[in-house]
Amino acid sequence: MKEVHKTNQQRLEKLHEDLENSSKTIERLEGITDDSGRYRFFQEMRGYVRDLLECFNEKVPLVNDLESAMHQLLKQRAARFVQRRQDDIKDESSEYSSHSSQSILKVFIFH
């Protein structure tokens, strides 16, 4: 519970930082009136977008591989749980049939 709260606090702080950065960017853009300032801004944005895309191109395959590995582990865990449950049912069934056969033998022996 504390971890969830801490995570939510961190997200809130990040959102506040993003909001502040966005507000500063808006103020800066509103202050740009000449074409050279706009050109500079769009050049910076172009560089940022290229860097972001490069980062995504590097990280997406890694994230996909990790996601696949996690999915595979979850499938294996589920299969183990199913197998364990089936084994438990087999054990209970054999135990029940053992007790039933012993009861039947006792009935025949005593009669």
Coordinates of C-alpha atoms in Angstrom, one line a residue:
M1 CA 0.0 0.0 0.0
K2 CA 2.9 2.3 0.9
E3 CA 4.6 1.5 -2.4
V4 CA 1.4 2.4 -4.4
H5 CA 1.2 5.6 -2.5
K6 CA 4.8 6.4 -3.1
T7 CA 4.4 5.6 -6.8
N8 CA 1.4 7.8 -7.0
Q9 CA 3.3 10.6 -5.2
Q10 CA 6.1 10.3 -7.7
R11 CA 3.7 10.4 -10.6
L12 CA 2.1 13.5 -9.1
E13 CA 5.4 15.2 -8.8
K14 CA 6.3 14.3 -12.4
L15 CA 3.0 15.7 -13.6
H16 CA 3.6 19.0 -11.7
E17 CA 7.1 19.2 -13.3
D18 CA 5.6 18.5 -16.7
L19 CA 2.9 21.1 -16.2
E20 CA 5.5 23.7 -15.1
N21 CA 7.7 22.9 -18.1
S22 CA 4.8 23.2 -20.4
S23 CA 3.7 26.5 -18.9
K24 CA 7.3 27.8 -19.4
T25 CA 7.3 26.6 -23.0
I26 CA 4.0 28.3 -23.7
E27 CA 5.2 31.5 -22.2
R28 CA 8.4 31.3 -24.2
L29 CA 6.5 30.6 -27.4
E30 CA 4.1 33.4 -26.8
G31 CA 7.1 35.7 -26.4
I32 CA 8.6 34.6 -29.8
T33 CA 7.4 37.0 -32.4
D34 CA 10.1 37.0 -35.0
D35 CA 10.7 34.3 -37.6
S36 CA 14.2 33.5 -36.4
G37 CA 12.9 32.6 -33.0
R38 CA 10.3 30.3 -34.4
Y39 CA 12.8 28.7 -36.8
R40 CA 15.1 28.0 -33.8
F41 CA 12.2 26.6 -31.8
F42 CA 11.2 24.2 -34.6
Q43 CA 14.8 23.2 -35.1
E44 CA 15.0 22.3 -31.4
M45 CA 11.7 20.4 -31.7
R46 CA 13.0 18.5 -34.7
G47 CA 16.1 17.5 -32.8
Y48 CA 14.1 16.4 -29.8
V49 CA 11.7 14.4 -31.9
R50 CA 14.6 12.7 -33.7
D51 CA 16.3 11.8 -30.4
L52 CA 13.0 10.5 -29.0
L53 CA 12.4 8.3 -32.1
E54 CA 15.9 7.0 -31.9
C55 CA 15.4 6.1 -28.2
F56 CA 12.1 4.4 -29.0
N57 CA 13.7 2.4 -31.9
E58 CA 16.4 1.2 -29.4
K59 CA 14.1 0.5 -26.5
V60 CA 10.9 -1.0 -28.1
P61 CA 12.5 -4.3 -29.2
L62 CA 13.9 -4.7 -25.7
V63 CA 10.5 -3.9 -24.1
N64 CA 8.8 -6.4 -26.5
D65 CA 11.3 -9.1 -25.6
L66 CA 10.9 -8.5 -21.9
E67 CA 7.1 -8.5 -22.3
S68 CA 7.2 -11.8 -24.2
A69 CA 9.5 -13.4 -21.5
M70 CA 7.1 -12.3 -18.8
H71 CA 4.1 -13.6 -20.7
Q72 CA 5.9 -17.0 -21.1
L73 CA 6.8 -17.1 -17.4
L74 CA 3.1 -16.4 -16.5
K75 CA 2.0 -19.2 -18.9
Q76 CA 4.5 -21.6 -17.3
R77 CA 3.3 -20.7 -13.8
A78 CA -0.3 -21.2 -14.8
A79 CA 0.5 -24.6 -16.3
R80 CA 2.3 -25.6 -13.0
F81 CA -0.7 -24.6 -11.0
V82 CA -3.0 -26.6 -13.2
Q83 CA -0.7 -29.6 -13.1
R84 CA -0.5 -29.3 -9.3
R85 CA -4.2 -29.2 -9.0
Q86 CA -4.6 -32.2 -11.3
D87 CA -2.1 -34.1 -9.2
D88 CA -4.0 -33.1 -6.0
I89 CA -7.2 -34.4 -7.5
K90 CA -5.6 -37.7 -8.5
D91 CA -4.2 -38.1 -5.0
E92 CA -7.6 -37.4 -3.5
S93 CA -9.3 -39.8 -5.9
S94 CA -6.8 -42.6 -5.3
E95 CA -7.1 -42.1 -1.6
Y96 CA -10.9 -42.2 -1.8
S97 CA -10.9 -45.3 -3.9
S98 CA -8.4 -46.9 -1.5
H99 CA -10.7 -46.2 1.4
S100 CA -13.8 -47.3 -0.6
S101 CA -12.1 -50.6 -1.6
Q102 CA -11.0 -51.2 2.0
S103 CA -14.6 -50.5 3.2
I104 CA -16.0 -53.0 0.7
L105 CA -13.4 -55.6 1.7
K106 CA -14.4 -55.2 5.4
V107 CA -18.1 -55.6 4.5
F108 CA -17.3 -58.9 2.7
I109 CA -15.0 -60.1 5.3
F110 CA -17.4 -59.5 8.2
H111 CA -20.4 -61.0 6.4

